[in-house]
Coordinates of C-alpha atoms in Angstrom, one line a residue:
X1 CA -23.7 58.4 -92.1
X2 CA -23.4 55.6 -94.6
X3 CA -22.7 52.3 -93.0
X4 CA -21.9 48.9 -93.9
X5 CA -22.5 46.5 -91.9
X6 CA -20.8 42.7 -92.6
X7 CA -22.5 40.0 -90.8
X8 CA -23.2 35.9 -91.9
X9 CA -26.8 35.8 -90.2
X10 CA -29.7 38.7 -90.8
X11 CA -33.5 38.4 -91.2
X12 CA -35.6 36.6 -91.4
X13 CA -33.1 34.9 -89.3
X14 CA -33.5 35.6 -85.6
X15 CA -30.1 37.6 -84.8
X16 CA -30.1 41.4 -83.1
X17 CA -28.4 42.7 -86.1
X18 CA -31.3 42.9 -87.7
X19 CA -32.7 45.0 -85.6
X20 CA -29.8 46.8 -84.9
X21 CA -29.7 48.4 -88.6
X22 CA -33.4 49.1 -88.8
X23 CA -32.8 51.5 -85.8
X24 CA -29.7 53.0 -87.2
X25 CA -31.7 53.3 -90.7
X26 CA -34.5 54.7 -88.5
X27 CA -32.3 57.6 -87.6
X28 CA -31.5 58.7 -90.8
X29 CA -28.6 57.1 -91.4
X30 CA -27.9 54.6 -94.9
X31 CA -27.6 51.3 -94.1
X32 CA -26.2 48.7 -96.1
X33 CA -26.2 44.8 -94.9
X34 CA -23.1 42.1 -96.9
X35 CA -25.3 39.2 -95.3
X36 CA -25.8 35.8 -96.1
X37 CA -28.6 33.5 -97.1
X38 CA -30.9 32.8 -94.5
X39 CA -30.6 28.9 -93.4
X40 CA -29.9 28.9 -89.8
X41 CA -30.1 26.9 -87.7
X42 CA -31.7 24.5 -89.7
X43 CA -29.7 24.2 -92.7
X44 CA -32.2 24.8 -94.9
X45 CA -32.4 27.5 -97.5
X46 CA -35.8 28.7 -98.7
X47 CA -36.8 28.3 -101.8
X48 CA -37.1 31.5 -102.7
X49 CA -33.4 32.4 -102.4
X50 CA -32.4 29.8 -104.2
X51 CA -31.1 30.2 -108.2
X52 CA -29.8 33.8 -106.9
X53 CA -33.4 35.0 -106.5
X54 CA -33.5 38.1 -103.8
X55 CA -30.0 39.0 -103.8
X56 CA -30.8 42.4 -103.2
X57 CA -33.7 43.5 -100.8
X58 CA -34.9 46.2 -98.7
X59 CA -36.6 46.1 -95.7
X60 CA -37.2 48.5 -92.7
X61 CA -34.9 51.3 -94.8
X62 CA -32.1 48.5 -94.8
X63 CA -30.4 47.9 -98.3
X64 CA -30.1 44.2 -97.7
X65 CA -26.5 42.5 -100.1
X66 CA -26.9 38.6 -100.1
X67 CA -24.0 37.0 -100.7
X68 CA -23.6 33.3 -101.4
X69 CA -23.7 30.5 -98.7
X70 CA -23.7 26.6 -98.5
X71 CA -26.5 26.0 -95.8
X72 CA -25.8 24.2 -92.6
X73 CA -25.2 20.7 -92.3
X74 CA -24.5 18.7 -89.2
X75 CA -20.7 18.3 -88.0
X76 CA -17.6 20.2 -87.8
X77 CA -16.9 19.8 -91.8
X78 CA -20.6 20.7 -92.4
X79 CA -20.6 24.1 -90.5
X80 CA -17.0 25.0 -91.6
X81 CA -18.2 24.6 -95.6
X82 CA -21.1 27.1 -94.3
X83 CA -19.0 30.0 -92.6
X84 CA -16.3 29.2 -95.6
X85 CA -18.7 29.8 -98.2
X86 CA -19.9 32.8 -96.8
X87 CA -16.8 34.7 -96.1
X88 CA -15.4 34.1 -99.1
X89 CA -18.3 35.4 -101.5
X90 CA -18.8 38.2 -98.8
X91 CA -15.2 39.2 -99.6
X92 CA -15.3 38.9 -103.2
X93 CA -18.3 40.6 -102.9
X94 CA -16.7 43.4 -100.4
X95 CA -14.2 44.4 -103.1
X96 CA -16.5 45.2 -105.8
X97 CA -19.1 46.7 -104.5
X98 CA -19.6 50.8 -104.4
X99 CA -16.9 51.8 -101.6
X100 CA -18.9 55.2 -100.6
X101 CA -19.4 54.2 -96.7
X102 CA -18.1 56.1 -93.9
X103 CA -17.9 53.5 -91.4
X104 CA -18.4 49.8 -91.2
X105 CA -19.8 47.5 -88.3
X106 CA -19.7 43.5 -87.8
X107 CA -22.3 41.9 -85.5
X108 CA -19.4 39.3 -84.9
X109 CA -20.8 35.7 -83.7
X110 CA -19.6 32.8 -84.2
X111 CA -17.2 32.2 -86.2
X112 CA -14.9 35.0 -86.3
X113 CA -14.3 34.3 -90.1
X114 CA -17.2 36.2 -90.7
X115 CA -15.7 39.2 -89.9
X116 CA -12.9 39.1 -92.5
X117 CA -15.1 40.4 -95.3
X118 CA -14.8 44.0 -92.8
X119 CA -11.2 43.5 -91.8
X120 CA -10.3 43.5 -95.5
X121 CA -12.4 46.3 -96.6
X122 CA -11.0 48.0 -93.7
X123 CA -7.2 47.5 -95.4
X124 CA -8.5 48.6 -98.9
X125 CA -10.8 51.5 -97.7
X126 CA -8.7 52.5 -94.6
X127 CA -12.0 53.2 -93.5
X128 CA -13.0 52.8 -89.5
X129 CA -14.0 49.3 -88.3
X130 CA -15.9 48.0 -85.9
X131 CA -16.5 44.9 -84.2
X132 CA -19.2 43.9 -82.0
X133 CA -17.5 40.7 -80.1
X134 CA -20.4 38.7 -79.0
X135 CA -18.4 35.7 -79.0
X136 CA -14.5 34.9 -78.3
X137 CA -11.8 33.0 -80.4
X138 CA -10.1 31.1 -80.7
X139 CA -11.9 30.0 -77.5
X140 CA -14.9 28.7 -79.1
X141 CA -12.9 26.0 -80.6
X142 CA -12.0 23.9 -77.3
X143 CA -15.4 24.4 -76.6
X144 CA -15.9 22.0 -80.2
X145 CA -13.2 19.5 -78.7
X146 CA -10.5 21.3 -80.9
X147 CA -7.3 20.7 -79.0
X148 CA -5.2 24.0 -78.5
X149 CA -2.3 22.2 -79.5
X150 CA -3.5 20.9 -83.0
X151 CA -2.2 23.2 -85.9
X152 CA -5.7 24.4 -87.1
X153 CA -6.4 26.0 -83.6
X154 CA -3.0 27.9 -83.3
X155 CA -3.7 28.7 -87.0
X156 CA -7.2 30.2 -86.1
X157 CA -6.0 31.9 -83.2
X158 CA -3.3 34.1 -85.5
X159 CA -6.2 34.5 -87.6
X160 CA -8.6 35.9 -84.7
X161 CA -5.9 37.8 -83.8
X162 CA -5.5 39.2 -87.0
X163 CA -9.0 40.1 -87.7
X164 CA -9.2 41.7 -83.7
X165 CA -6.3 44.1 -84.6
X166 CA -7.6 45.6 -87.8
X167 CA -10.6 47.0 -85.8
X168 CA -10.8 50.5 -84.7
X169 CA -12.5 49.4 -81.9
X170 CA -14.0 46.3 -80.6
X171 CA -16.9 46.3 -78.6
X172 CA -18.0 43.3 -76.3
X173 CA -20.9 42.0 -75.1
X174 CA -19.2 40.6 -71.5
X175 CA -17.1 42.1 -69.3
X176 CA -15.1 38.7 -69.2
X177 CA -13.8 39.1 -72.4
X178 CA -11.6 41.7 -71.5
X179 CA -9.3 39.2 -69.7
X180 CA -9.0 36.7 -72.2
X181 CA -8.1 39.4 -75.3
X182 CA -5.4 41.1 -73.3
X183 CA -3.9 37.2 -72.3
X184 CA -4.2 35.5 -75.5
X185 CA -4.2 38.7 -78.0
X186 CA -2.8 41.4 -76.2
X187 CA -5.7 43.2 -77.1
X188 CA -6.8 45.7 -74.8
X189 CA -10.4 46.8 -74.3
X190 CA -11.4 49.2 -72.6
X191 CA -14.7 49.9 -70.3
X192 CA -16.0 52.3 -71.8
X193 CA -16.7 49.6 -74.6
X194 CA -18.7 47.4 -73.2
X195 CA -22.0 47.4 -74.6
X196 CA -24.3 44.4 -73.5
X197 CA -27.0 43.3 -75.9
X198 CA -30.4 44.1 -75.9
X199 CA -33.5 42.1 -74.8
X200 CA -35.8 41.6 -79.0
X201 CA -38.7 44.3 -78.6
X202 CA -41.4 42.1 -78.9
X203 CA -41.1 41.6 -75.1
X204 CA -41.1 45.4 -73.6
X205 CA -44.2 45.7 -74.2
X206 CA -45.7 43.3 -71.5
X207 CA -46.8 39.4 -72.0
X208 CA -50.4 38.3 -72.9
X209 CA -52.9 36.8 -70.1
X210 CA -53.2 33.2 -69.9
X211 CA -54.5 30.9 -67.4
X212 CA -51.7 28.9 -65.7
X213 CA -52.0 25.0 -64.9
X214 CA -51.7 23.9 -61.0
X215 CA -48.0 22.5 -62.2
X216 CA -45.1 24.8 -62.6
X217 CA -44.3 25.3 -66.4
X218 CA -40.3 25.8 -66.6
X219 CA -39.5 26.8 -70.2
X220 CA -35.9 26.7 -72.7
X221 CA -36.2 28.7 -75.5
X222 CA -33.8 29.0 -78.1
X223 CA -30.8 27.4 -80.2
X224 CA -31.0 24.0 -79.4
X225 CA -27.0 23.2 -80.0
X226 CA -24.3 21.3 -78.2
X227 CA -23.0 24.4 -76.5
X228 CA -26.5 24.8 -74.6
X229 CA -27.0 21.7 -73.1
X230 CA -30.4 20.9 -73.0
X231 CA -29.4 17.7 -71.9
X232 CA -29.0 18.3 -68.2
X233 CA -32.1 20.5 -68.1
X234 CA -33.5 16.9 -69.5
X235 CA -31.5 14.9 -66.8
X236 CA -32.7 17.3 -64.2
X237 CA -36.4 16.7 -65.4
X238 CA -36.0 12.9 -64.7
X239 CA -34.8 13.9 -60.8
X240 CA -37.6 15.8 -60.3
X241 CA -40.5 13.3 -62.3
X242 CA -42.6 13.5 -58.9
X243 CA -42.9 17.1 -58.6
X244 CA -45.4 19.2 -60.3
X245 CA -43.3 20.4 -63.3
X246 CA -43.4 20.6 -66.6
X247 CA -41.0 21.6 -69.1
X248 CA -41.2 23.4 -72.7
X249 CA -38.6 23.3 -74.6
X250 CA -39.3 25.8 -77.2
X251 CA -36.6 26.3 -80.1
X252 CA -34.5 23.5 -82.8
X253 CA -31.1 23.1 -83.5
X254 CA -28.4 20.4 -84.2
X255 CA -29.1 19.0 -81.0
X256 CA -33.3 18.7 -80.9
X257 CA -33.6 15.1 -82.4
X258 CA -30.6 14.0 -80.1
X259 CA -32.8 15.9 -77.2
X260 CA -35.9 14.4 -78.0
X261 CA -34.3 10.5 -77.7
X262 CA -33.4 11.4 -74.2
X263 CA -37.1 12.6 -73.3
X264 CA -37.7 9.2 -74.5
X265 CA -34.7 7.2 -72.6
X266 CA -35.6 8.8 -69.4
X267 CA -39.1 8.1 -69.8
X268 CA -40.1 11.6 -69.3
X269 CA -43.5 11.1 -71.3
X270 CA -46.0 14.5 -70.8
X271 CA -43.3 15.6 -68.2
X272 CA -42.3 17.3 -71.3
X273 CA -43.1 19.1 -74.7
X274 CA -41.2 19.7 -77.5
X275 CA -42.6 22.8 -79.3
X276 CA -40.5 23.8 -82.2
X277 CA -39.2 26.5 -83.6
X278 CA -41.7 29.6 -83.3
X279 CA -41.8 33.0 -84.8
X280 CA -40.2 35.6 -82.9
X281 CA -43.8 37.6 -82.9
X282 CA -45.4 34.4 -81.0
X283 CA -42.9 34.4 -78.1
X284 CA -44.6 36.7 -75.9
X285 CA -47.4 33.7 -75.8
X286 CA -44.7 31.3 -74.9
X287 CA -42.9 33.1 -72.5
X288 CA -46.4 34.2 -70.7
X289 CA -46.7 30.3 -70.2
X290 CA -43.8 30.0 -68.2
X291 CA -43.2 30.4 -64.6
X292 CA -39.7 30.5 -64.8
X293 CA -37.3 30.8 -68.4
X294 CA -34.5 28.4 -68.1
X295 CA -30.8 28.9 -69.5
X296 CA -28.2 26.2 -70.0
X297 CA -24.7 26.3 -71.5
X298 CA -21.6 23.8 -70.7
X299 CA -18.6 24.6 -68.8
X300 CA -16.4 26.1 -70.7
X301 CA -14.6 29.6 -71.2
X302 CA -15.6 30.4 -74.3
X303 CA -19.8 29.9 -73.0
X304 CA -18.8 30.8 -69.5
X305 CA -17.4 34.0 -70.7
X306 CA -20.9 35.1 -72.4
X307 CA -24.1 36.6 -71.7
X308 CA -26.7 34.8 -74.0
X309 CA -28.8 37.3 -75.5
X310 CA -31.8 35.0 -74.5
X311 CA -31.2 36.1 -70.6
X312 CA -31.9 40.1 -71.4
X313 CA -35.5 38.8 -73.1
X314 CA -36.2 36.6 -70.1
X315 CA -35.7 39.7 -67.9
X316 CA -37.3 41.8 -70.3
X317 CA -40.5 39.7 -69.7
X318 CA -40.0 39.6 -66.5
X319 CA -39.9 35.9 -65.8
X320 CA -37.3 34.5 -63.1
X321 CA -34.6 33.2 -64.7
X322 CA -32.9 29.5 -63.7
X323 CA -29.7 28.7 -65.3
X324 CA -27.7 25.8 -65.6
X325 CA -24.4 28.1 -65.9
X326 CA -21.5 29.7 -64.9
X327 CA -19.2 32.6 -65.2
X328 CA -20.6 36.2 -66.1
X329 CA -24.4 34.8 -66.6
X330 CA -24.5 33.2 -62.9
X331 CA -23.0 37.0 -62.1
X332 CA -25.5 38.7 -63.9
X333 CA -28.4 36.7 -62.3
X334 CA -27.3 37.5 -59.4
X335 CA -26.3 40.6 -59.1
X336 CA -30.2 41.4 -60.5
X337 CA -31.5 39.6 -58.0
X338 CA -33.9 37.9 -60.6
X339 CA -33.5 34.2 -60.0
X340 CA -31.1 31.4 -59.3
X341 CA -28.1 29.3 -61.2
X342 CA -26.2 26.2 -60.5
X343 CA -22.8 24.9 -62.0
X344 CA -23.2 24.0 -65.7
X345 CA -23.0 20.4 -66.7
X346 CA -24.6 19.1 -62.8
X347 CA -28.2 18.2 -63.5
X348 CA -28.7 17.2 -59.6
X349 CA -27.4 20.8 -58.8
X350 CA -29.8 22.3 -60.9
X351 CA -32.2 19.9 -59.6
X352 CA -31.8 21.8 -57.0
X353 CA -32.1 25.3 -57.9
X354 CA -35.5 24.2 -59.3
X355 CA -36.3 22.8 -55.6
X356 CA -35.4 26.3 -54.5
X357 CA -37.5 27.9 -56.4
X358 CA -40.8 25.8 -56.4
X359 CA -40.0 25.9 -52.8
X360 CA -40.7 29.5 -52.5
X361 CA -43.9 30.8 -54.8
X362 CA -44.1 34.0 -52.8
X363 CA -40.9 35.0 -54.3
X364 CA -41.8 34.6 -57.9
X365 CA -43.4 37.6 -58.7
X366 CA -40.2 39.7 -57.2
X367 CA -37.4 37.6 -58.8
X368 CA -39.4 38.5 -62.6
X369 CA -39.9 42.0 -61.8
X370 CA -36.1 42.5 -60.4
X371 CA -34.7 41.0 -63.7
X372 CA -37.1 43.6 -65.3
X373 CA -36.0 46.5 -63.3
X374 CA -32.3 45.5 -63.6
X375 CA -33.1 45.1 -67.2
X376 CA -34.5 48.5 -67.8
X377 CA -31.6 50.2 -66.0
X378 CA -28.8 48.0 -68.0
X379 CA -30.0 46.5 -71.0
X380 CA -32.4 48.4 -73.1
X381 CA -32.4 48.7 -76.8
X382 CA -32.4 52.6 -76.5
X383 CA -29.2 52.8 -74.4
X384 CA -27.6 50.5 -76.9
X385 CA -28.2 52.1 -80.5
X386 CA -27.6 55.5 -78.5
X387 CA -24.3 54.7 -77.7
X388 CA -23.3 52.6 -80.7
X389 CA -24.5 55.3 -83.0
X390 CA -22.3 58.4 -81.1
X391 CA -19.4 55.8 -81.3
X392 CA -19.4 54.9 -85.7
X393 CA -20.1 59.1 -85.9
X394 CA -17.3 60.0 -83.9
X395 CA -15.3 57.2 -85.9
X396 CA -16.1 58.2 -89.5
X397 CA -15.9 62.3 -88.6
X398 CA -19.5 62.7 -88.5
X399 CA -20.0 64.1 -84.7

């Protein structure tokens, strides 16, 4: 198969995409990626993509198409120039480039703008689309304090729904979507669609051996946005200063510096570390430092509704996993048996899931190597590209 694949975000930014086409180039089939410049989350685009330097790359049998993007800057203007910029040169770009694929794909993330580029080609081409919905809209946009009522979010939702409908087939990443697309899109989806994400390979293959302190190392790692809430994990750090806990907070994002003056407000001190942003290849060492691997997100359908990727790598590693969460994460957790979650935006309940759990170290070891087994039965990468790959053959008449 030839497939194209339209997404804003690709290496060496830290999104499953990436690894997505490598494995479907790894099975013989040509892959071509309309992506962005890398900048996220920071903002920042390295130099050497800058003056349209490496517009066209290759890596792991992936013909890599960079189109032009404004990086990321902080506030709701600042992010909308970003995803504006990029699906507008992604389209241009779309319509004059060689038109010789059989299928094509969008990771779809936040926004859903970035899968116009497909939904047009999918007009011009009347080839097969599809989408990957990993996250919902409009929906996302009350989660940013965008009244439904206002014109721009009734205006987004006829363009969601506009994009949605052009797709052959949408795929999604929560079983929760399926409500909210039929409701607000009339969009059905059916079960056999559902394809959960995968856990980054780096940890299958077992965490490195360190030495652990007497205290209990509970670790966030990830974007560090306004949708994941660091904050209360910070709040919930300042009820539980007595205990023998400490915190790493591994990851940046819009919200780190605004993070880092609550540390300081609530006088956490050495309670906690801010570690930055690491290399995907050096996670194993962080996550082999934690006792447990924390998850927050605020209440809100849009969040509530997903499964953050970061919760199949926690399981993956096998570490018990302690959210600050609702909806189909609390579900998932769970159901796996593999740790314990309180209602988002509570820091004295998750205080207490953290009492919980330091209350019972016999139980560690079982919660981290449920979430693994639950993981390897649900969630591989294997089971994923498998069925994703039988689904864009049978599309594009190459079963």
């Amino acid at each position: 198969m030839k497939i194209l694949v339209v997404n804003q975000h690709y290496w060496p930014e830290n999104f499953r995409v990436t690894e997505i086409c490598e494995a479907l180039a790894a099975r013989g089939h040509q892959v071509t990626a309309l992506v962005g410049l890398p900048n996220y989350p920071t903002g920042v685009i390295p130099e050497e993509y800058r003056r349209f330097r490496n517009r066209r790359q290759e890596k792991g049998g992936v013909q890599i198409r960079r189109c032009m993007e404004i990086g990321r800057r902080p506030g709701k203007v600042g992010l909308a120039v970003n995803y504006v910029s990029y699906m507008t040169s992604a389209t241009l770009k779309a319509l004059f480039m060689k038109k010789d694929f059989d299928v094509i794909y969008s990771f779809s993330t936040s926004p859903v703008l970035m899968s116009l580029p497909g939904a047009v080609l999918k007009l011009v081409t009347g080839k097969p689309y599809v989408i990957y919905v990993l996250d919902i809209w409009p929906a996302c946009l009350a989660a940013m304090n965008v009244p439904p009522e206002s014109f721009f979010y009734r205006f987004m939702g006829k363009v969601s729904k506009w994009i949605y409908k052009r797709a052959n087939v949408l795929l999604y990443s929560s079983k929760r979507f399926q409500q909210y697309m039929q409701q607000v899109h009339g969009i059905s989806m059916p079960d056999e669609h559902y394809m959960p994400q995968f856990a980054d390979e780096v940890f299958e293959g077992g965490l490195p051996a360190v030495t652990h302190s007497d205290e209990k190392h509970l670790m966030f790692a990830g974007n560090i946005g306004k949708m994941q809430n660091v904050e209360v994990l910070l709040r919930a750090a300042a009820i539980l200063k007595s205990e023998p806990v400490h915190w790493d907070i591994v990851g940046d994002g819009t919200s780190l510096e605004a993070c880092k003056a609550l540390a300081e407000e609530l006088a956490l001190g050495e309670k906690v570390t801010f570690h930055g942003r690491k290399p995907l290849e050096e996670m194993p060492r962080y996550y082999a430092m934690a006792d447990a691997m924390l998850v927050s997100m605020r209440d809100h359908i849009s969040v509530n509704d997903t499964l953050p990727g970061k919760v199949q790598s926690y399981m993956a590693a096998g570490k018990p996993v302690l959210g600050s969460i609702g909806g189909e994460t609390a579900y998932v957790v769970e159901n796996a048996r593999c740790g314990f979650c309180a209602p988002p935006d509570d820091p004295e309940a998750f205080a207490q899931v953290v009492r919980r759990f330091l209350a019972a170290p016999e139980t560690h070891r079982e919660l981290g190597e449920n979430g693994r087994s639950h993981y390897a039965a649900y969630f591989t990468k294997q089971y994923h590209i498998d069925k994703l790959e039988k689904l864009l053959k049978v599309l594009s008449g190459k079963e």
